[in-house]
């Protein structure tokens, strides 16, 4: 299944944007977020009908066409779906519960079952694309392929109107992606060090957007993340009055600063670190939605931080919490070639890595810690059949290594952002963390609880074996491949210091062939390689929305592995290691070979 959508990902790298431009509807992107803007009106949520209201149904419409118009109108949620209620009789409008659920469909059929005089019965049958929760959370469909709803219509004053229909909203995907936009709310990781994205799909006028985003932040993370993420915007903290322009002008008529002013009741009780985290949540959330600064943040009428009382907060002031900052690769490209770790120099030369990992010839996979100081790798021990022959090795870059686990199979290791633990899956069903104590140099192996994944009885639950596991840079999520399917799961700390994987969400839904490799592109996007030569590499958001195939130009199937950072994406196919790039003259993306590595090499990046 391929959805064509508009995206607001201004921070994406140039080649990825160019790829999306080639296969999705046009969009606009930028390399960095501006931090100031001209004055612009900021309203509050208007829950009453506007004076004009939505356009009425087309006159003298046949029933089947009226139903198609209705499926477009349901994408406007304003005033309890007033636009859609105009297609109903007064009785049906009163009885219809639009809060019972929201289903997104594509290619709807309107099938007439009977029609006599002023009565008609139709069946709406459509392919189910996904569901939208009340808080704007999106979930792709990986269960029930079709939706079938029986609709009864009657004539009122010569016009067909819906007289009976099921509760809940069903909307056409084309209308959904025109009305709704993907926004990012930012909450804080359990350690209080990094902002973590929580994606929401909202349909809200720009004048009401700031208020809606702040209200969503105050409501907290989605249920799957509620026990993990931290928020400084929790009761008793609340909005104190309306959001205005930074110069205090509620309607944007006056001159002076642009930006926004937000007063938060109860925030004066927070300590300095908590105030800084609160500012990070607000600034990163609003700036990602193109609501520009400066951000004048108040606590009970006084500046949240006196350092920013005069000029307000900017994106740069909270950059240390931005997940995009920690995701940048600082160590350069490495690769496995001939079973040993090599470094690709800036001049294109290939240099064996110093120490143990560059001096052996039996490595199957490897990953560097984000700071490049540690390495975890899987070595082939060459033992007889029937004896575990794979060994997880952990050591320092340029130094020695020692074994920490054995198995018949061990997945490519994955480091946490702080280098405190390397994750891997042994024999497809045992997830482990090799926890590194940098002070003592000791490494202890802990089993990760996956009972919450394997015990689930849903048809969408992961089925073993797990063949790939990649921890997000925030440590809050993990992307994994289980039985050829891609999932995003939540990493939940337990009171005893151990962790569990829960809340598996199938993403990459609709892929026609099995996934073979996955990695994190940025904090809210993963990149997938799969079998076959039709769209073998693609990206998808962590909520399963926006599946986007990347170019396959110059790729030779099969694609064996993918490694990514926001700045660079690499794959290993049947003949070489290639990097996603774009021609300077044409701007069209393509895969370009990294010279000198050969057909059996595998790209290695931190992560």
Coordinates of C-alpha atoms in Angstrom, one line a residue, residues 54 64 104 254 294 472 484 515:
X54 CA -19.0 24.5 5.4
X64 CA -24.2 7.2 -5.0
X104 CA -9.5 6.0 6.8
X254 CA 0.4 46.0 16.4
X294 CA 10.8 34.2 19.5
X472 CA 16.3 4.5 18.6
X484 CA 9.9 -10.6 7.8
X515 CA 12.0 -7.0 5.1

